[in-house]
Backbone as numpy.savetxt, mean C-alpha at the origin, in Angstrom:
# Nx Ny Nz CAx CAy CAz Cx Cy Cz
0.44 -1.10 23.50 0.28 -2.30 22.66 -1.08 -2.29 21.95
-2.02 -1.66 22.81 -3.35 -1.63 22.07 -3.45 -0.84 20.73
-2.68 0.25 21.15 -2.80 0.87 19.65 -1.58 0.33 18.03
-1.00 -0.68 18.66 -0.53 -0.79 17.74 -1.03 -2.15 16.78
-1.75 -2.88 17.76 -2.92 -4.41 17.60 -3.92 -2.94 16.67
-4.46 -1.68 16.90 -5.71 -0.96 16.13 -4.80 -0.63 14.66
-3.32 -0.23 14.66 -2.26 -0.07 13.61 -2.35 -0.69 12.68
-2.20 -2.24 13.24 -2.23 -3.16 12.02 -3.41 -3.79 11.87
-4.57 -3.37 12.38 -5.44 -4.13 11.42 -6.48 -3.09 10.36
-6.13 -1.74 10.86 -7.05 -0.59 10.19 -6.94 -1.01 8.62
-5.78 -1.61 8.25 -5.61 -1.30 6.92 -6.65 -2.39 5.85
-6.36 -3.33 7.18 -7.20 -4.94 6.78 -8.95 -4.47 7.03
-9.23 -3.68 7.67 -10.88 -3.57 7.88 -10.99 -2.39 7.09
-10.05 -1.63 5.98 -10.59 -1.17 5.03 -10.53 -1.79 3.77
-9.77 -2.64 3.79 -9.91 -3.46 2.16 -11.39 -4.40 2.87
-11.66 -4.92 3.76 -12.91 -5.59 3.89 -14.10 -4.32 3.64
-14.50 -3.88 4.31 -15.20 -2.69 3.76 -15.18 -2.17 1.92
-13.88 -1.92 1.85 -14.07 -2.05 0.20 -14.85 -3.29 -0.54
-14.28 -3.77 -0.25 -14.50 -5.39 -0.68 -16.14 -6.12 -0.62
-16.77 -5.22 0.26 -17.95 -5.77 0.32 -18.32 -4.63 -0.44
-18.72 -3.73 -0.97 -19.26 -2.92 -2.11 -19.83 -3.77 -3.36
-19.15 -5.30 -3.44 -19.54 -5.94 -4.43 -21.16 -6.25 -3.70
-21.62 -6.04 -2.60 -22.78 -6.79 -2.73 -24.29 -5.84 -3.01
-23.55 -4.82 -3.22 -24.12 -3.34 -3.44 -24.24 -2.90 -4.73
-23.03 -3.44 -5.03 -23.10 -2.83 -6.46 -23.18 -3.96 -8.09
-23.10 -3.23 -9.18 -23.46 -4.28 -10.11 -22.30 -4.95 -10.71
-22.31 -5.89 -11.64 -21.12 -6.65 -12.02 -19.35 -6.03 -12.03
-19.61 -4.87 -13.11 -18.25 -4.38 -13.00 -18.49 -2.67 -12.14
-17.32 -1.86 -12.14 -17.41 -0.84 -11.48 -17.51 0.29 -12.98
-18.12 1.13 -12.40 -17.93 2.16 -13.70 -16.46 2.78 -14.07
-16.24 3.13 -15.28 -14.78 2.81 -15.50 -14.24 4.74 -14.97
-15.56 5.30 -15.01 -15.08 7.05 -14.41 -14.72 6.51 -12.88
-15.40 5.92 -12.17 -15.28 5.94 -10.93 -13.74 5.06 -10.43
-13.57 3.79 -11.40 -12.75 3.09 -10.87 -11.31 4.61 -11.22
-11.12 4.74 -12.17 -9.70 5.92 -12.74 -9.85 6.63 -11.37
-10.83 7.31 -10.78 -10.53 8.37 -9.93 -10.15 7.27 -8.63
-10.79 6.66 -8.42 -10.24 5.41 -7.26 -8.58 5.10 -6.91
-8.42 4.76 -8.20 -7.31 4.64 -8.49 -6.32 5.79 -8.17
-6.45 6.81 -8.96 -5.75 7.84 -8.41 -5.77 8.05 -7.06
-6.89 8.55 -6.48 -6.74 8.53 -5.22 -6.04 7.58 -3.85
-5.70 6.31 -4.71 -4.72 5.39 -4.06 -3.78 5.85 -4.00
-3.05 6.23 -5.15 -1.85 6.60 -5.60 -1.23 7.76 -4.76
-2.37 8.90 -4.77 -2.07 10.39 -3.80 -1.85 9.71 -2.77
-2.89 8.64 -2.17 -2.47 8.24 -0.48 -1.08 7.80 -0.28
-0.88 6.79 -1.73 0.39 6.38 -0.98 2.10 7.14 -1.54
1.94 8.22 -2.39 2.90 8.78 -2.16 2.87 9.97 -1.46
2.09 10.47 -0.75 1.94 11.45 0.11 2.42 10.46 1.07
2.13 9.14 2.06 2.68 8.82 3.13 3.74 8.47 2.86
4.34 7.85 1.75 5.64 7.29 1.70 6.31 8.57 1.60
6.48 10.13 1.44 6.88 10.76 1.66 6.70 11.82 3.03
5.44 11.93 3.42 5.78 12.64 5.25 5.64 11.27 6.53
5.30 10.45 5.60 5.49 9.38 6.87 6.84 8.57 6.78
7.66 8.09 5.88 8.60 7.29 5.61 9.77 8.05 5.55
9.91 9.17 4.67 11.32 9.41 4.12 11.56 10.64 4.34
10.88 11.31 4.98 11.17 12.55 6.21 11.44 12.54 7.56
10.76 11.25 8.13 11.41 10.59 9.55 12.49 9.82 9.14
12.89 9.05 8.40 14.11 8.69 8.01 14.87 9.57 7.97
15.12 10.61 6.99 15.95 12.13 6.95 16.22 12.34 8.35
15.25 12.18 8.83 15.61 13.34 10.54 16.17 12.60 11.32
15.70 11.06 11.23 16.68 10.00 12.38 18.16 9.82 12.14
18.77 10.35 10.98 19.91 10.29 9.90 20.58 11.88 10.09
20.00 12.79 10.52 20.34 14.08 10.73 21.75 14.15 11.14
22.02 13.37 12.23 23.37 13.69 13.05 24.23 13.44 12.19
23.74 12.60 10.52 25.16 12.45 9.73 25.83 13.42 9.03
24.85 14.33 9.20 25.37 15.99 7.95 24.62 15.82 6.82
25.36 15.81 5.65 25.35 15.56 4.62 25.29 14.28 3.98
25.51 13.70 5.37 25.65 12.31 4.51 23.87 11.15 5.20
23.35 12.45 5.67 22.32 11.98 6.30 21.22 10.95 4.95
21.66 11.28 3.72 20.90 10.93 2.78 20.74 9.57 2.42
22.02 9.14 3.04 22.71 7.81 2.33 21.68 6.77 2.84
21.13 6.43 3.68 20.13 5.48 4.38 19.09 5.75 3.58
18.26 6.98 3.79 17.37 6.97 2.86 17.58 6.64 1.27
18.64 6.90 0.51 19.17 6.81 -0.83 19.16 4.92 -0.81
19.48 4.40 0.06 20.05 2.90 -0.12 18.43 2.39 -0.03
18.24 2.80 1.60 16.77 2.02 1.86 15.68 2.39 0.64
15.48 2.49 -0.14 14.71 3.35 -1.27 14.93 2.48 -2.41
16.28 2.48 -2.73 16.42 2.07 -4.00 16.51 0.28 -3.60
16.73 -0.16 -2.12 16.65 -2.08 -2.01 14.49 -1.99 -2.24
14.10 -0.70 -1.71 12.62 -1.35 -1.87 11.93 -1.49 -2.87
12.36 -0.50 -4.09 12.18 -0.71 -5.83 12.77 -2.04 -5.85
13.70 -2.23 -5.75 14.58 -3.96 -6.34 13.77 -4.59 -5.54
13.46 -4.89 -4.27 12.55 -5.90 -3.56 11.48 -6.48 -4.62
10.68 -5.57 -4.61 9.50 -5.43 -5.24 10.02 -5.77 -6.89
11.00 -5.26 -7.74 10.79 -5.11 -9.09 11.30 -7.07 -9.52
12.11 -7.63 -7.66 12.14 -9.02 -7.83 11.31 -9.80 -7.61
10.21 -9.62 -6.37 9.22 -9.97 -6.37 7.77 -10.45 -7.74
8.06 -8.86 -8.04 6.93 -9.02 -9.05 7.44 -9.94 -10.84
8.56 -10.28 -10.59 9.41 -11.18 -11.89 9.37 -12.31 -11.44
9.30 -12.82 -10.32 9.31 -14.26 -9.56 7.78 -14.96 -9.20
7.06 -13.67 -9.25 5.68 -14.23 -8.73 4.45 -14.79 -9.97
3.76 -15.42 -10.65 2.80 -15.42 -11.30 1.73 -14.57 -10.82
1.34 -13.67 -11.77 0.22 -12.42 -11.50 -0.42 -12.31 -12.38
-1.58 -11.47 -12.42 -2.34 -11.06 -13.51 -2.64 -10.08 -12.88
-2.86 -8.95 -14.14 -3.58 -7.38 -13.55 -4.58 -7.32 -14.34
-5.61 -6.37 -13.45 -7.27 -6.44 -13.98 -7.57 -6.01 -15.54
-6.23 -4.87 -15.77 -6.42 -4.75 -17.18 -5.67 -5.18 -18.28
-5.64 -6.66 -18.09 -4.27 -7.32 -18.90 -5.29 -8.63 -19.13
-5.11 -9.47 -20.22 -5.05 -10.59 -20.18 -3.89 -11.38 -20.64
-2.53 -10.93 -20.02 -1.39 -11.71 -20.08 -1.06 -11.80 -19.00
-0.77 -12.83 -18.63 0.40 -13.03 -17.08 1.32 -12.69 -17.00
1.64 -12.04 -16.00 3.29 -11.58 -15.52 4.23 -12.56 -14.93
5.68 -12.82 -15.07 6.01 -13.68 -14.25 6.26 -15.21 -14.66
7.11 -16.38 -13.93 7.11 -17.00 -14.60 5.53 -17.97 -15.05
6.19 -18.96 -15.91 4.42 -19.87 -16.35 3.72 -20.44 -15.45
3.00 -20.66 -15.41 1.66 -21.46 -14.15 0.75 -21.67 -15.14
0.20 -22.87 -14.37 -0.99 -23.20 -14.47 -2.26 -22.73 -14.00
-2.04 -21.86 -12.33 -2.26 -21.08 -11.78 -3.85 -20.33 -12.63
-5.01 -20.64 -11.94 -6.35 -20.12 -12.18 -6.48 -18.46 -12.78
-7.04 -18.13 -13.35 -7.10 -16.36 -13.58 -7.21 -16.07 -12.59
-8.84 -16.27 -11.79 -8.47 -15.92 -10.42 -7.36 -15.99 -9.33
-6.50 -16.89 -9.14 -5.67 -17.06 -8.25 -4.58 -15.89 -8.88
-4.47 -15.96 -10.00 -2.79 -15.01 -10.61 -3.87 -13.41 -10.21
-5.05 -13.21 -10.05 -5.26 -12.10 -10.32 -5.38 -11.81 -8.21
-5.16 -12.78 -7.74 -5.17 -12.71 -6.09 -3.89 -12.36 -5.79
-2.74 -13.01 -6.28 -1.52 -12.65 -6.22 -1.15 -11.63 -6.65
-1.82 -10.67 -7.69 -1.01 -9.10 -8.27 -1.59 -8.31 -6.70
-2.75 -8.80 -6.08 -2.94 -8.18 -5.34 -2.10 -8.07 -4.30
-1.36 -9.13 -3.71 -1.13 -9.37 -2.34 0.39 -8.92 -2.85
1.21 -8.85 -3.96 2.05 -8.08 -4.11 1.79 -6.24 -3.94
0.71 -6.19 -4.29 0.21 -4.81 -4.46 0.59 -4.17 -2.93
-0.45 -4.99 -2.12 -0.45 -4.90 -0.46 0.69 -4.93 0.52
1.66 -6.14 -0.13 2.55 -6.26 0.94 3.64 -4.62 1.33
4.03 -3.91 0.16 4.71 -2.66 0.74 3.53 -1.87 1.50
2.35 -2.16 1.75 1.73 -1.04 2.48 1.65 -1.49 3.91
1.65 -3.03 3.75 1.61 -3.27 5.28 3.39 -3.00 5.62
3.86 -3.40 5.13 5.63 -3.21 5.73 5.83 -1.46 5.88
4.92 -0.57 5.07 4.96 0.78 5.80 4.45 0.88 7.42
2.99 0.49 7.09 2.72 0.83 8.40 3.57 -0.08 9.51
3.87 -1.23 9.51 4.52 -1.42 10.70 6.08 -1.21 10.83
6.72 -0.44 9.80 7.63 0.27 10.28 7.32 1.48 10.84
6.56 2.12 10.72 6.53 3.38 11.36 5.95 3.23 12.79
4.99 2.08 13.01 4.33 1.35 14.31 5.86 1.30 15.23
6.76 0.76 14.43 8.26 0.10 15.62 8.62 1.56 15.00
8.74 2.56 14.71 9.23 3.87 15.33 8.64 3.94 16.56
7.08 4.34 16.50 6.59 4.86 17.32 6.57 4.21 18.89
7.23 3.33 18.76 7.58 2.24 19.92 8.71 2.22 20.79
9.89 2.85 20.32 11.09 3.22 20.53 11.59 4.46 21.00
11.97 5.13 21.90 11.82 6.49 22.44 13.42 6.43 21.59
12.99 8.28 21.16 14.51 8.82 20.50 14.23 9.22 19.39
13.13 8.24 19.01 12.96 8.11 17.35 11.92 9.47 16.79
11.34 10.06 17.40 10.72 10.90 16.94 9.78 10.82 16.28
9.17 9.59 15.89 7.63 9.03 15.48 6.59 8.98 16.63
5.44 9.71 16.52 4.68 9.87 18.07 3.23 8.70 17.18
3.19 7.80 18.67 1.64 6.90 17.78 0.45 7.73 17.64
0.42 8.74 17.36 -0.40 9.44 16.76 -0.24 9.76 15.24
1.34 9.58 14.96 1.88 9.53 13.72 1.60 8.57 13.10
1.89 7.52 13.85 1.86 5.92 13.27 0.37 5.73 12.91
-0.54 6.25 13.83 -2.01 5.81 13.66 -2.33 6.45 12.60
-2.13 7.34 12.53 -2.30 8.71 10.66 -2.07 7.71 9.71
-0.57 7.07 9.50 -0.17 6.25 8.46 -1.39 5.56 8.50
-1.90 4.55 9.29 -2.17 3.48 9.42 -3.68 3.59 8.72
-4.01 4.98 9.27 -5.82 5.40 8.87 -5.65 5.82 7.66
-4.47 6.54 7.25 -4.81 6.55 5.54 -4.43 5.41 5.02
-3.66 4.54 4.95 -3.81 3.66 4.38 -4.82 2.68 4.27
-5.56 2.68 5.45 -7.19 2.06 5.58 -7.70 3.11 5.05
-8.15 4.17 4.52 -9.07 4.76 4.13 -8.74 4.61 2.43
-7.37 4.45 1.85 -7.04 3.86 0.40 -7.16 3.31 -0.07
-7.19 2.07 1.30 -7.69 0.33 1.14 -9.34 0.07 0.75
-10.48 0.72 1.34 -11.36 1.36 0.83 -12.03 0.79 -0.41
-11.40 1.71 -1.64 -11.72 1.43 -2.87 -11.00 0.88 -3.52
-9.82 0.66 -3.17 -9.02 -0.55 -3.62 -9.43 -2.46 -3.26
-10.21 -2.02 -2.50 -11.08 -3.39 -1.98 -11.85 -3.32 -2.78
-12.80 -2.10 -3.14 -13.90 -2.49 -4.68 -13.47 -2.58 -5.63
-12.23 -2.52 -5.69 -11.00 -2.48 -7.03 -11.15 -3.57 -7.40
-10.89 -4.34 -6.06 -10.87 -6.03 -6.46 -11.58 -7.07 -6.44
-12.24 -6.88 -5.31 -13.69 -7.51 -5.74 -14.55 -7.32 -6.71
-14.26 -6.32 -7.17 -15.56 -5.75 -8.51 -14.96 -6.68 -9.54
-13.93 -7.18 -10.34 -13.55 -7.75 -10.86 -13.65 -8.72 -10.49
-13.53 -9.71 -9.53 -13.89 -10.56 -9.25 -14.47 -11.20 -9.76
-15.86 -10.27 -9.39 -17.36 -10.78 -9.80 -17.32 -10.48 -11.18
-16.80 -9.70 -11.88 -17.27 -10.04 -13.39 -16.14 -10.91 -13.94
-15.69 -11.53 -13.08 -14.56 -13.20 -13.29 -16.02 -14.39 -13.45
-16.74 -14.03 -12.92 -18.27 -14.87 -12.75 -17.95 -15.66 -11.69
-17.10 -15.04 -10.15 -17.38 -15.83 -9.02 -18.27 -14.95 -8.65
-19.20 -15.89 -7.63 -20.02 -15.67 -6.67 -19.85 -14.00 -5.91
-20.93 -13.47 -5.25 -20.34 -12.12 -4.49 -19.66 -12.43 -3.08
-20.03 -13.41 -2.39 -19.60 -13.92 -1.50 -17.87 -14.74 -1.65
-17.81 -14.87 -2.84 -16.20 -15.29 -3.20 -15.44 -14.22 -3.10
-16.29 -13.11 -4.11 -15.14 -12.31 -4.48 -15.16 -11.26 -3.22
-16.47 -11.09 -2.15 -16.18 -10.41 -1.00 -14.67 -11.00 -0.23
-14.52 -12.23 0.08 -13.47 -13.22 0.68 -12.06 -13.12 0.34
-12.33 -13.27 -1.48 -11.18 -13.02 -2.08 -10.45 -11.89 -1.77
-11.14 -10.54 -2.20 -11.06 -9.05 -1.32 -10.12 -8.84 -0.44
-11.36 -9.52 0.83 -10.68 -9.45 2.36 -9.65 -9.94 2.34
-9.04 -10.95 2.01 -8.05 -11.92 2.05 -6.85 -11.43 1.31
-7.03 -10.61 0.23 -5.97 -9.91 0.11 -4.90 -8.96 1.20
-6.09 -8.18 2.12 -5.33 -7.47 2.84 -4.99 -7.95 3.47
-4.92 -9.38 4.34 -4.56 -10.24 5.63 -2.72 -10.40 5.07
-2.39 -10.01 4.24 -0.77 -9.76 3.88 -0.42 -8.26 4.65
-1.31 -7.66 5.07 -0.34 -6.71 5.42 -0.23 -6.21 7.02
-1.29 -6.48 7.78 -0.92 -6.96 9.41 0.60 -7.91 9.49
0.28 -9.41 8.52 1.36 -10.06 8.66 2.53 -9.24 8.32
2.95 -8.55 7.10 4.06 -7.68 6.48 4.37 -6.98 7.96
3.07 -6.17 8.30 3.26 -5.06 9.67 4.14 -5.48 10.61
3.98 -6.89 11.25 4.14 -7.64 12.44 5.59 -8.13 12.26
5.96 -8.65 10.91 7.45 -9.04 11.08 8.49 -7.79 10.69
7.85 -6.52 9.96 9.12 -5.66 10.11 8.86 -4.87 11.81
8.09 -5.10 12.51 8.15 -4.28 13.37 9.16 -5.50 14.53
9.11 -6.79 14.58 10.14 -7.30 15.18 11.07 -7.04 14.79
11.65 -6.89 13.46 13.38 -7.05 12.71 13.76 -5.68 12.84
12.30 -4.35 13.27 13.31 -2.87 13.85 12.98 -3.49 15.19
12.30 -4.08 16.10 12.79 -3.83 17.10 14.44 -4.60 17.65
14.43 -5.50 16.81 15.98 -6.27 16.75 16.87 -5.51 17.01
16.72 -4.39 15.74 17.92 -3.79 15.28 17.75 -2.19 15.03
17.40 -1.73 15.94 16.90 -0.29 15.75 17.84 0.51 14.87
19.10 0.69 14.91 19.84 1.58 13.59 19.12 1.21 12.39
18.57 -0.11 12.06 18.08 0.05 10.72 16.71 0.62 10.23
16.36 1.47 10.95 15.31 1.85 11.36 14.86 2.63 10.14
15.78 3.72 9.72 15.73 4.42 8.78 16.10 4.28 7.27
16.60 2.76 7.65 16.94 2.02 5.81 15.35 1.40 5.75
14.58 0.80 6.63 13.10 0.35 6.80 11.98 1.09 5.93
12.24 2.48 7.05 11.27 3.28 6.37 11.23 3.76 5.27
12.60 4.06 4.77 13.02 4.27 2.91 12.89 2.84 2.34
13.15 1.95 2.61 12.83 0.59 2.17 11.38 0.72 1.46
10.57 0.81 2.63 9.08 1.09 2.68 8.58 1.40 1.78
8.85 3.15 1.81 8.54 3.86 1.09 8.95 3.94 -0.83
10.34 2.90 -1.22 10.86 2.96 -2.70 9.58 1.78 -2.97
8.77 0.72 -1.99 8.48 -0.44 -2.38 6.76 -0.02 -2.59
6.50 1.24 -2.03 5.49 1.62 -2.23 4.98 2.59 -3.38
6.33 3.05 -3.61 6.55 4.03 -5.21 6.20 2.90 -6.20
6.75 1.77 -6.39 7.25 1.07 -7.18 5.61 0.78 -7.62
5.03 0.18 -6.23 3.02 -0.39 -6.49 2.72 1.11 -7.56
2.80 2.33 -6.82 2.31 3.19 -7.85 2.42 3.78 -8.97
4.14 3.21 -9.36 4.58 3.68 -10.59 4.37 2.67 -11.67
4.79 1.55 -11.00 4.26 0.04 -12.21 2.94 0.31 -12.53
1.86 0.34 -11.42 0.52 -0.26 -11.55 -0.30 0.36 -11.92
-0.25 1.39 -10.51 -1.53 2.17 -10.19 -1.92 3.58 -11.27
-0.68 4.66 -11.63 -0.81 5.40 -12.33 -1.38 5.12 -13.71
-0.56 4.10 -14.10 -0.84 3.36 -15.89 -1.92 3.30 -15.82
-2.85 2.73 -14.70 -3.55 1.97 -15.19 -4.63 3.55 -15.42
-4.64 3.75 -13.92 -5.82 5.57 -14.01 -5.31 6.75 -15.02
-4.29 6.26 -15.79 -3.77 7.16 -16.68 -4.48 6.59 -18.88
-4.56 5.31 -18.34 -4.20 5.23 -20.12 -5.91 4.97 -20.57
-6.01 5.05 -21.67 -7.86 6.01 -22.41 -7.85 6.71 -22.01
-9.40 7.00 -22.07 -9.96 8.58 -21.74 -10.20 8.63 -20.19
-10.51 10.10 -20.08 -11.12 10.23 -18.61 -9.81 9.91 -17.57
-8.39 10.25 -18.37 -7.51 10.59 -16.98 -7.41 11.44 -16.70
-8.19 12.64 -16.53 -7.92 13.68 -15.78 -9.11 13.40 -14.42
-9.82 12.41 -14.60 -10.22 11.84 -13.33 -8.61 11.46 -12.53
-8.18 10.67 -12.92 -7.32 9.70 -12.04 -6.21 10.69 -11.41
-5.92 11.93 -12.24 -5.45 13.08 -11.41 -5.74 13.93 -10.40
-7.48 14.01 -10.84 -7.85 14.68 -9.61 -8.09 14.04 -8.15
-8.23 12.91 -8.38 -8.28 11.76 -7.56 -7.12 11.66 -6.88
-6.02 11.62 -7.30 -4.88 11.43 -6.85 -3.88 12.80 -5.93
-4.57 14.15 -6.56 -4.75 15.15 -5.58 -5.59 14.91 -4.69
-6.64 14.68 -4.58 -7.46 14.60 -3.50 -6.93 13.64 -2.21
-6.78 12.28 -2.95 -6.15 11.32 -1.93 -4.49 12.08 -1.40
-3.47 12.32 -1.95 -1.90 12.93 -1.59 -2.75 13.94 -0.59
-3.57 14.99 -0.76 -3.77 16.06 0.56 -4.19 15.51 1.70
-5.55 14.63 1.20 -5.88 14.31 2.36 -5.17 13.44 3.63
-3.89 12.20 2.92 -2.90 12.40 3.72 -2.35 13.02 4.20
-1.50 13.98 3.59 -0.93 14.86 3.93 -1.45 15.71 5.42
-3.04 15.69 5.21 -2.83 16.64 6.22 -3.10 16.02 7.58
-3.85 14.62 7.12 -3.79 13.43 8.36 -2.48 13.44 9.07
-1.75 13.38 8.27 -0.20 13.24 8.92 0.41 14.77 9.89
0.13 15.45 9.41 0.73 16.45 9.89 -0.62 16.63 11.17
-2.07 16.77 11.15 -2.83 17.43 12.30 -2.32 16.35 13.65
-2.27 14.95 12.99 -2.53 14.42 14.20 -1.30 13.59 14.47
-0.23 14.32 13.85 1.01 14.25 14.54 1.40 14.71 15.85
């Protein structure tokens, strides 16, 4: 139990850690540094949504043959629609937009720009605590050494995605102490996300492997809407590529040593 209470909060004491960089650093972030940031989110999280999510899915699905795909194929494509309904229902703002997404509000810049976040967050916490209720369940073939990998790269992504958002913040002209809060408070969505999919697999363990493809389409979706565009469009994206190699290996190999 202890390690799975260290599971879900790694991810939350790296967006705090990110998040306080605002008191370090100056109004906005430099725009070379934020692109490679960015990328390097992106590598983290499709490197885990692929050896942490939808390769243990594959293998828990094995005994079907050929048709082992179908869970992963379904769970995948409900976590794009989750998310592609989510983000049409929610009022948001993204850091490099000044239009709102979503329906109308009255809703503060700041507040719509708190909410793109906590949409951003919620598929990363519903990764890690699906793979937490693998690693909980004998049969399943997730060892919490696996689960803890997920859990540390995604805290180590959370990182600079915490100066992602606080740095903006502050050149919103709140306080550093707001936008440290604001930050933190983003990630407190994804312990919670963690905590209720890991009851609804322990409910129902066959769905174990629609979860983790779930997971993993809802975590494509953060990086294909958001994260790429954004480290991709002006100059200086071949930062946000190399970044995004750097972050995909260094999962990658988290996952596999200390599996």
């Amino acid at each position: 139990m202890e390690g799975v209470i260290i599971g879900l909060l790694l991810p939350l004491f790296g967006t705090m850690l990110g998040s306080a960089f605002v008191f370090f650093m100056k109004k906005e972030m430099p725009i070379l540094l934020q692109k490679t940031l960015l990328g390097f989110a992106s590598g983290v999280m499709v490197a885990a949504s692929v050896w942490s999510l939808i390769i243990p899915a594959m293998d828990m699905s094995a005994d079907a043959g050929r048709w082992a795909v179908l869970p992963v194929a379904i769970g995948f494509c409900l976590g794009i629609a989750f998310l592609l309904v989510i983000d049409y229902v929610t009022p948001h703002l993204h850091f490099d937009s000044n239009t709102p997404e979503g329906p109308r509000t009255r809703l503060s810049r700041t507040t719509m720009l708190s909410l793109a976040v906590t949409i951003h967050n919620l598929p990363e916490g519903m990764a890690v605590g699906v793979v937490l209720a693998g690693s909980l369940q004998d049969g399943i073939g997730i060892s919490t050494a696996a689960a803890l990998a997920m859990s540390l790269g995604i805290a180590i992504q959370n990182i600079p995605e915490g100066a992602i958002i606080s740095m903006p913040m502050r050149a919103e002209g709140n306080s550093r102490f707001k936008s440290f809060v604001i930050g933190s408070l983003s990630g407190v969505v994804e312990p919670i996300g963690g905590i209720l999919v890991i009851l609804l697999a322990s409910m129902i363990t066959p769905l174990l492997p629609y979860l983790l493809a779930f997971a993993a389409g809802a975590m494509f979706y953060v990086v294909i809407e958001e994260l790429i565009p954004e480290a991709s469009e002006g100059t200086h994206s071949n930062l946000g590529t190399i970044g995004f190699a750097i972050g995909f290996v260094l999962m990658m190999v988290l996952d596999v040593v200390l599996a």
